[in-house]
C-alpha atoms as a printed R data frame, in Angstrom:
    type eleno elety resid chain resno       x      y       z
1   ATOM     1    CA   UNK     A     1   0.056 -0.109   0.271
2   ATOM     2    CA   UNK     A     2   2.838  2.736   0.927
3   ATOM     3    CA   UNK     A     3   4.924  1.556  -1.942
4   ATOM     4    CA   UNK     A     4   1.898  2.290  -4.658
5   ATOM     5    CA   UNK     A     5   1.265  5.540  -2.341
6   ATOM     6    CA   UNK     A     6   4.820  6.800  -2.943
7   ATOM     7    CA   UNK     A     7   5.391  6.096  -5.862
8   ATOM     8    CA   UNK     A     8   3.633  9.285  -7.282
9   ATOM     9    CA   UNK     A     9   5.511 11.453  -5.201
10  ATOM    10    CA   UNK     A    10   7.179 11.908  -8.601
11  ATOM    11    CA   UNK     A    11   5.012 14.830  -9.515
12  ATOM    12    CA   UNK     A    12   6.283 16.914  -6.238
13  ATOM    13    CA   UNK     A    13   9.133 17.277  -8.973
14  ATOM    14    CA   UNK     A    14   7.383 19.026 -12.196
15  ATOM    15    CA   UNK     A    15   6.878 22.604 -12.696
16  ATOM    16    CA   UNK     A    16   4.004 24.576 -12.637
17  ATOM    17    CA   UNK     A    17   4.040 24.953 -16.433
18  ATOM    18    CA   UNK     A    18   3.631 21.063 -16.600
19  ATOM    19    CA   UNK     A    19   1.513 20.651 -13.753
20  ATOM    20    CA   UNK     A    20  -0.744 23.044 -15.334
21  ATOM    21    CA   UNK     A    21  -0.594 21.914 -19.290
22  ATOM    22    CA   UNK     A    22  -4.264 21.979 -19.734
23  ATOM    23    CA   UNK     A    23  -5.433 22.975 -16.998
24  ATOM    24    CA   UNK     A    24  -7.229 26.600 -18.767
25  ATOM    25    CA   UNK     A    25  -9.543 24.259 -20.836
26  ATOM    26    CA   UNK     A    26 -10.839 22.513 -17.744
27  ATOM    27    CA   UNK     A    27 -14.514 22.656 -18.065
28  ATOM    28    CA   UNK     A    28 -17.202 24.995 -15.541
29  ATOM    29    CA   UNK     A    29 -20.844 23.786 -15.631
30  ATOM    30    CA   UNK     A    30 -23.067 25.451 -13.650
31  ATOM    31    CA   UNK     A    31 -25.972 23.612 -13.155
32  ATOM    32    CA   UNK     A    32 -29.067 24.948 -14.959
33  ATOM    33    CA   UNK     A    33 -32.840 25.506 -13.612
34  ATOM    34    CA   UNK     A    34 -34.334 22.405 -15.697
35  ATOM    35    CA   UNK     A    35 -31.968 20.096 -14.728
36  ATOM    36    CA   UNK     A    36 -31.956 21.631 -10.820
37  ATOM    37    CA   UNK     A    37 -35.895 20.881 -10.839
38  ATOM    38    CA   UNK     A    38 -36.018 17.493 -12.112
39  ATOM    39    CA   UNK     A    39 -33.407 16.528  -9.596
40  ATOM    40    CA   UNK     A    40 -34.352 14.437  -6.491
41  ATOM    41    CA   UNK     A    41 -31.910 11.830  -6.289
42  ATOM    42    CA   UNK     A    42 -28.346 11.382  -6.421
43  ATOM    43    CA   UNK     A    43 -26.079  8.276  -6.911
44  ATOM    44    CA   UNK     A    44 -22.536  8.705  -5.037
45  ATOM    45    CA   UNK     A    45 -19.816  6.826  -6.413
46  ATOM    46    CA   UNK     A    46 -16.946  6.182  -4.023
47  ATOM    47    CA   UNK     A    47 -14.595  8.703  -2.807
48  ATOM    48    CA   UNK     A    48 -10.977  7.396  -3.512
49  ATOM    49    CA   UNK     A    49  -7.980  8.722  -1.384
50  ATOM    50    CA   UNK     A    50  -4.844 10.498  -2.624
51  ATOM    51    CA   UNK     A    51  -2.477  8.412  -3.897
52  ATOM    52    CA   UNK     A    52  -0.112 11.039  -1.604
53  ATOM    53    CA   UNK     A    53   0.313 13.835   0.478
54  ATOM    54    CA   UNK     A    54   2.818 15.962  -1.354
55  ATOM    55    CA   UNK     A    55   4.565 18.867   0.056
56  ATOM    56    CA   UNK     A    56   6.225 20.515  -3.207
57  ATOM    57    CA   UNK     A    57   8.072 23.549  -3.167
58  ATOM    58    CA   UNK     A    58   7.663 25.764  -6.599
59  ATOM    59    CA   UNK     A    59  10.744 27.992  -5.973
60  ATOM    60    CA   UNK     A    60  13.575 27.235  -4.329
61  ATOM    61    CA   UNK     A    61  16.100 25.662  -5.814
62  ATOM    62    CA   UNK     A    62  14.865 25.209  -8.998
63  ATOM    63    CA   UNK     A    63  14.288 29.316  -9.379
64  ATOM    64    CA   UNK     A    64  17.490 30.046  -8.684
65  ATOM    65    CA   UNK     A    65  20.141 27.934 -10.111
66  ATOM    66    CA   UNK     A    66  17.730 27.082 -13.534
67  ATOM    67    CA   UNK     A    67  17.812 23.312 -14.121
68  ATOM    68    CA   UNK     A    68  20.313 21.498 -11.862
69  ATOM    69    CA   UNK     A    69  18.544 23.377  -9.119
70  ATOM    70    CA   UNK     A    70  15.601 22.625 -10.384
71  ATOM    71    CA   UNK     A    71  16.973 18.581 -10.096
72  ATOM    72    CA   UNK     A    72  18.227 19.651  -6.193
73  ATOM    73    CA   UNK     A    73  14.637 20.517  -5.636
74  ATOM    74    CA   UNK     A    74  12.783 17.463  -7.816
75  ATOM    75    CA   UNK     A    75  14.630 15.445  -5.025
76  ATOM    76    CA   UNK     A    76  14.069 17.681  -2.307
77  ATOM    77    CA   UNK     A    77  10.544 18.124  -3.189
78  ATOM    78    CA   UNK     A    78  10.587 14.204  -3.275
79  ATOM    79    CA   UNK     A    79  12.186 13.324  -0.324
80  ATOM    80    CA   UNK     A    80   9.359 15.538   1.881
81  ATOM    81    CA   UNK     A    81   6.415 13.663   0.836
82  ATOM    82    CA   UNK     A    82   7.865 11.017   0.958
83  ATOM    83    CA   UNK     A    83   7.948 11.807   5.472
84  ATOM    84    CA   UNK     A    84   4.799 13.731   4.857
85  ATOM    85    CA   UNK     A    85   3.111 10.249   3.013
86  ATOM    86    CA   UNK     A    86   4.816  8.055   5.434
87  ATOM    87    CA   UNK     A    87   3.369  9.548   8.844
88  ATOM    88    CA   UNK     A    88  -0.109 10.279   7.404
89  ATOM    89    CA   UNK     A    89   0.276  6.220   6.536
90  ATOM    90    CA   UNK     A    90   1.880  5.639   9.846
91  ATOM    91    CA   UNK     A    91  -0.897  6.944  11.728
92  ATOM    92    CA   UNK     A    92  -3.481  5.586   9.918
93  ATOM    93    CA   UNK     A    93  -5.342  8.762   8.649
94  ATOM    94    CA   UNK     A    94  -7.804  8.683   5.943
95  ATOM    95    CA   UNK     A    95  -9.631 11.952   4.339
96  ATOM    96    CA   UNK     A    96 -11.954 10.685   1.447
97  ATOM    97    CA   UNK     A    97 -14.506  9.972   3.961
98  ATOM    98    CA   UNK     A    98 -13.929 13.854   4.541
99  ATOM    99    CA   UNK     A    99 -15.390 14.491   1.565
100 ATOM   100    CA   UNK     A   100 -17.601 11.348   0.573
101 ATOM   101    CA   UNK     A   101 -19.418 11.381   4.431
102 ATOM   102    CA   UNK     A   102 -19.950 15.231   3.790
103 ATOM   103    CA   UNK     A   103 -21.273 15.239   1.243
104 ATOM   104    CA   UNK     A   104 -23.959 12.521   1.398
105 ATOM   105    CA   UNK     A   105 -24.800 14.636   5.009
106 ATOM   106    CA   UNK     A   106 -25.155 18.053   3.420
107 ATOM   107    CA   UNK     A   107 -26.977 16.678  -0.333
108 ATOM   108    CA   UNK     A   108 -29.951 14.601   2.016
109 ATOM   109    CA   UNK     A   109 -30.199 17.275   4.276
110 ATOM   110    CA   UNK     A   110 -30.568 19.590   1.437
111 ATOM   111    CA   UNK     A   111 -33.556 17.339   0.411
112 ATOM   112    CA   UNK     A   112 -31.904 14.453  -2.356
113 ATOM   113    CA   UNK     A   113 -32.226 10.911  -1.705
114 ATOM   114    CA   UNK     A   114 -28.842  9.472  -1.500
115 ATOM   115    CA   UNK     A   115 -27.571  5.815  -3.032
116 ATOM   116    CA   UNK     A   116 -24.230  5.119  -2.547
117 ATOM   117    CA   UNK     A   117 -22.804  3.059  -5.301
118 ATOM   118    CA   UNK     A   118 -19.641  1.456  -3.401
119 ATOM   119    CA   UNK     A   119 -19.478 -2.072  -5.985
120 ATOM   120    CA   UNK     A   120 -19.472  0.432  -9.040
121 ATOM   121    CA   UNK     A   121 -16.594  2.099 -10.596
122 ATOM   122    CA   UNK     A   122 -15.113  4.497 -13.354
123 ATOM   123    CA   UNK     A   123 -13.353  3.287 -16.060
124 ATOM   124    CA   UNK     A   124 -10.780  4.876 -18.752
125 ATOM   125    CA   UNK     A   125 -12.245  5.334 -21.609
126 ATOM   126    CA   UNK     A   126 -10.431  3.495 -25.045
127 ATOM   127    CA   UNK     A   127  -8.731  6.584 -25.791
128 ATOM   128    CA   UNK     A   128  -6.843  6.696 -22.677
129 ATOM   129    CA   UNK     A   129  -7.940 10.619 -21.813
130 ATOM   130    CA   UNK     A   130 -11.569 10.521 -20.179
131 ATOM   131    CA   UNK     A   131 -13.947  9.033 -18.167
132 ATOM   132    CA   UNK     A   132 -16.125  5.966 -18.742
133 ATOM   133    CA   UNK     A   133 -19.313  5.701 -16.591
134 ATOM   134    CA   UNK     A   134 -21.097  3.964 -19.408
135 ATOM   135    CA   UNK     A   135 -21.450  0.972 -16.689
136 ATOM   136    CA   UNK     A   136 -22.545  3.001 -14.377
137 ATOM   137    CA   UNK     A   137 -26.405  1.461 -13.134
138 ATOM   138    CA   UNK     A   138 -28.856  2.866 -10.864
139 ATOM   139    CA   UNK     A   139 -32.333  4.284 -10.628
140 ATOM   140    CA   UNK     A   140 -30.776  7.576 -10.033
141 ATOM   141    CA   UNK     A   141 -31.918 10.476 -11.232
142 ATOM   142    CA   UNK     A   142 -27.838 11.354 -11.112
143 ATOM   143    CA   UNK     A   143 -24.420 10.437 -10.758
144 ATOM   144    CA   UNK     A   144 -22.132 12.917  -8.799
145 ATOM   145    CA   UNK     A   145 -18.303 11.598  -9.305
146 ATOM   146    CA   UNK     A   146 -16.234 13.582  -7.085
147 ATOM   147    CA   UNK     A   147 -11.703 13.450  -6.963
148 ATOM   148    CA   UNK     A   148  -9.262 14.320  -5.593
149 ATOM   149    CA   UNK     A   149  -6.757 15.238  -7.934
150 ATOM   150    CA   UNK     A   150  -3.956 17.013  -5.969
151 ATOM   151    CA   UNK     A   151  -3.178 17.333  -2.499
152 ATOM   152    CA   UNK     A   152  -0.821 18.209  -0.057
153 ATOM   153    CA   UNK     A   153   1.320 21.342   0.636
154 ATOM   154    CA   UNK     A   154   2.805 23.805  -1.811
155 ATOM   155    CA   UNK     A   155   5.165 26.532  -1.428
156 ATOM   156    CA   UNK     A   156   4.296 28.428  -4.495
157 ATOM   157    CA   UNK     A   157   6.652 31.107  -6.465
158 ATOM   158    CA   UNK     A   158   5.000 34.055  -4.345
159 ATOM   159    CA   UNK     A   159   5.583 33.365  -1.311
160 ATOM   160    CA   UNK     A   160   8.390 31.063   0.822
161 ATOM   161    CA   UNK     A   161   5.142 29.835   2.862
162 ATOM   162    CA   UNK     A   162   3.755 26.211   3.064
163 ATOM   163    CA   UNK     A   163  -0.096 26.809   1.890
164 ATOM   164    CA   UNK     A   164  -2.965 23.814   1.806
165 ATOM   165    CA   UNK     A   165  -2.920 22.318  -1.764
166 ATOM   166    CA   UNK     A   166  -6.166 20.536  -2.037
167 ATOM   167    CA   UNK     A   167  -7.392 20.101  -5.684
168 ATOM   168    CA   UNK     A   168 -10.855 18.778  -5.773
169 ATOM   169    CA   UNK     A   169 -13.120 18.012  -9.172
170 ATOM   170    CA   UNK     A   170 -17.174 17.488  -9.353
171 ATOM   171    CA   UNK     A   171 -18.636 16.328 -11.732
172 ATOM   172    CA   UNK     A   172 -22.968 15.244 -11.768
173 ATOM   173    CA   UNK     A   173 -24.122 13.415 -14.668
174 ATOM   174    CA   UNK     A   174 -27.524 11.948 -16.063
175 ATOM   175    CA   UNK     A   175 -27.856  8.531 -15.317
176 ATOM   176    CA   UNK     A   176 -29.373  7.938 -18.649
177 ATOM   177    CA   UNK     A   177 -27.732  9.742 -21.320
178 ATOM   178    CA   UNK     A   178 -24.129 10.391 -19.156
179 ATOM   179    CA   UNK     A   179 -24.741 13.968 -19.780
180 ATOM   180    CA   UNK     A   180 -22.950 16.341 -17.660
181 ATOM   181    CA   UNK     A   181 -24.908 18.382 -15.459
182 ATOM   182    CA   UNK     A   182 -22.453 19.680 -13.703
183 ATOM   183    CA   UNK     A   183 -18.670 19.797 -13.628
184 ATOM   184    CA   UNK     A   184 -16.546 22.619 -11.163
185 ATOM   185    CA   UNK     A   185 -13.067 22.341 -10.552
186 ATOM   186    CA   UNK     A   186 -12.190 23.278  -6.655
187 ATOM   187    CA   UNK     A   187  -8.694 24.521  -5.179
188 ATOM   188    CA   UNK     A   188  -8.392 25.080  -1.532
189 ATOM   189    CA   UNK     A   189  -4.589 26.923  -0.048
190 ATOM   190    CA   UNK     A   190  -3.375 27.637  -3.072
191 ATOM   191    CA   UNK     A   191  -4.867 29.593  -6.280
192 ATOM   192    CA   UNK     A   192  -3.529 27.078  -8.616
193 ATOM   193    CA   UNK     A   193  -5.355 30.196 -11.679
194 ATOM   194    CA   UNK     A   194  -6.963 27.560 -13.685
195 ATOM   195    CA   UNK     A   195 -10.643 27.468 -14.683
196 ATOM   196    CA   UNK     A   196 -11.623 26.564 -10.901
197 ATOM   197    CA   UNK     A   197 -13.197 27.983  -7.801
198 ATOM   198    CA   UNK     A   198 -10.367 28.910  -5.226
199 ATOM   199    CA   UNK     A   199 -11.205 28.646  -1.631
200 ATOM   200    CA   UNK     A   200  -9.477 30.475   1.140
201 ATOM   201    CA   UNK     A   201  -7.472 28.100   3.520
202 ATOM   202    CA   UNK     A   202  -6.757 29.654   7.047
203 ATOM   203    CA   UNK     A   203  -3.611 31.646   7.789
204 ATOM   204    CA   UNK     A   204  -3.281 29.367  11.116
205 ATOM   205    CA   UNK     A   205  -1.771 27.038   8.333
206 ATOM   206    CA   UNK     A   206   0.792 28.631   6.458
207 ATOM   207    CA   UNK     A   207   4.452 26.378   7.672
208 ATOM   208    CA   UNK     A   208   7.633 28.696   7.232
209 ATOM   209    CA   UNK     A   209   9.257 25.898   6.550
210 ATOM   210    CA   UNK     A   210   8.957 21.580   5.973
211 ATOM   211    CA   UNK     A   211  10.442 21.596   9.401
212 ATOM   212    CA   UNK     A   212   7.678 23.762  10.594
213 ATOM   213    CA   UNK     A   213   5.216 21.750   9.070
214 ATOM   214    CA   UNK     A   214   6.029 18.756  10.473
215 ATOM   215    CA   UNK     A   215   6.610 19.929  13.745
216 ATOM   216    CA   UNK     A   216   2.865 20.458  13.756
217 ATOM   217    CA   UNK     A   217   1.207 17.359  11.861
218 ATOM   218    CA   UNK     A   218  -1.583 17.443  13.693
219 ATOM   219    CA   UNK     A   219  -2.785 21.287  12.544
220 ATOM   220    CA   UNK     A   220  -1.278 20.420   9.070
221 ATOM   221    CA   UNK     A   221  -3.479 17.468   8.680
222 ATOM   222    CA   UNK     A   222  -6.371 19.447  10.278
223 ATOM   223    CA   UNK     A   223  -5.969 21.821   7.162
224 ATOM   224    CA   UNK     A   224  -6.467 19.443   4.456
225 ATOM   225    CA   UNK     A   225  -9.413 17.925   6.152
226 ATOM   226    CA   UNK     A   226 -10.696 21.987   6.790
227 ATOM   227    CA   UNK     A   227 -10.411 22.349   2.855
228 ATOM   228    CA   UNK     A   228 -12.333 19.299   1.651
229 ATOM   229    CA   UNK     A   229 -15.123 20.770   4.023
230 ATOM   230    CA   UNK     A   230 -14.455 23.692   2.106
231 ATOM   231    CA   UNK     A   231 -15.425 21.868  -0.584
232 ATOM   232    CA   UNK     A   232 -17.756 19.926   0.432
233 ATOM   233    CA   UNK     A   233 -19.982 23.303   1.201
234 ATOM   234    CA   UNK     A   234 -19.082 25.244  -1.785
235 ATOM   235    CA   UNK     A   235 -20.439 21.527  -3.553
236 ATOM   236    CA   UNK     A   236 -23.649 21.495  -1.392
237 ATOM   237    CA   UNK     A   237 -24.447 24.815  -2.115
238 ATOM   238    CA   UNK     A   238 -23.792 24.630  -6.105
239 ATOM   239    CA   UNK     A   239 -26.664 22.147  -6.191
240 ATOM   240    CA   UNK     A   240 -28.378 23.656  -3.926
241 ATOM   241    CA   UNK     A   241 -32.355 22.636  -4.524
242 ATOM   242    CA   UNK     A   242 -33.581 26.976  -4.524
243 ATOM   243    CA   UNK     A   243 -31.177 29.320  -5.595
């Protein structure tokens, strides 16, 4: 399990340009009034755990010393990511339930009937570039798929602090046609400046160094979960029955 999670820490060495390539074309679709009126039951797919908790400095040596510095910084980022991810694993901390349970509770309290699709999963399309929902079967009006694309702490070029870096996408599809009814990307903490909704993270979750971040590990975990809860609140607001 740990080997799978840690292998994905390779993303820690990516440059911003590589990381965000294509993000400006991310879909951004609000729930139309017509769809909102006919929406009564929502089937929710399981939210998967992050594949690792990244701790990445996007400035550091990379900004000061070019390619060589970038390679050095990539190694540092990978080490920091591994250290943080191992601590999360050793303490058996799970982040997906914050999103899945939060959405279930919020949407149910808003009057929706919620169906959990624990035994069904999205597959990758034949071109390998998108999700294929054709195998998802449900009597619900719509299918909600929510997944975490980036998770951890980042030190963006404009600051030396490590701040939360939580990026979550939410996609609501008509259960029969599989057409998109709602599709948004939320970024809490670091504003990735893509076609996304930015949510602020509290200043108390800003850490001046990796050492400080680790020294306040429990608080930093709370920072990540607070970001998840902010995303859940935003999705819930978008899908509320009355606007």
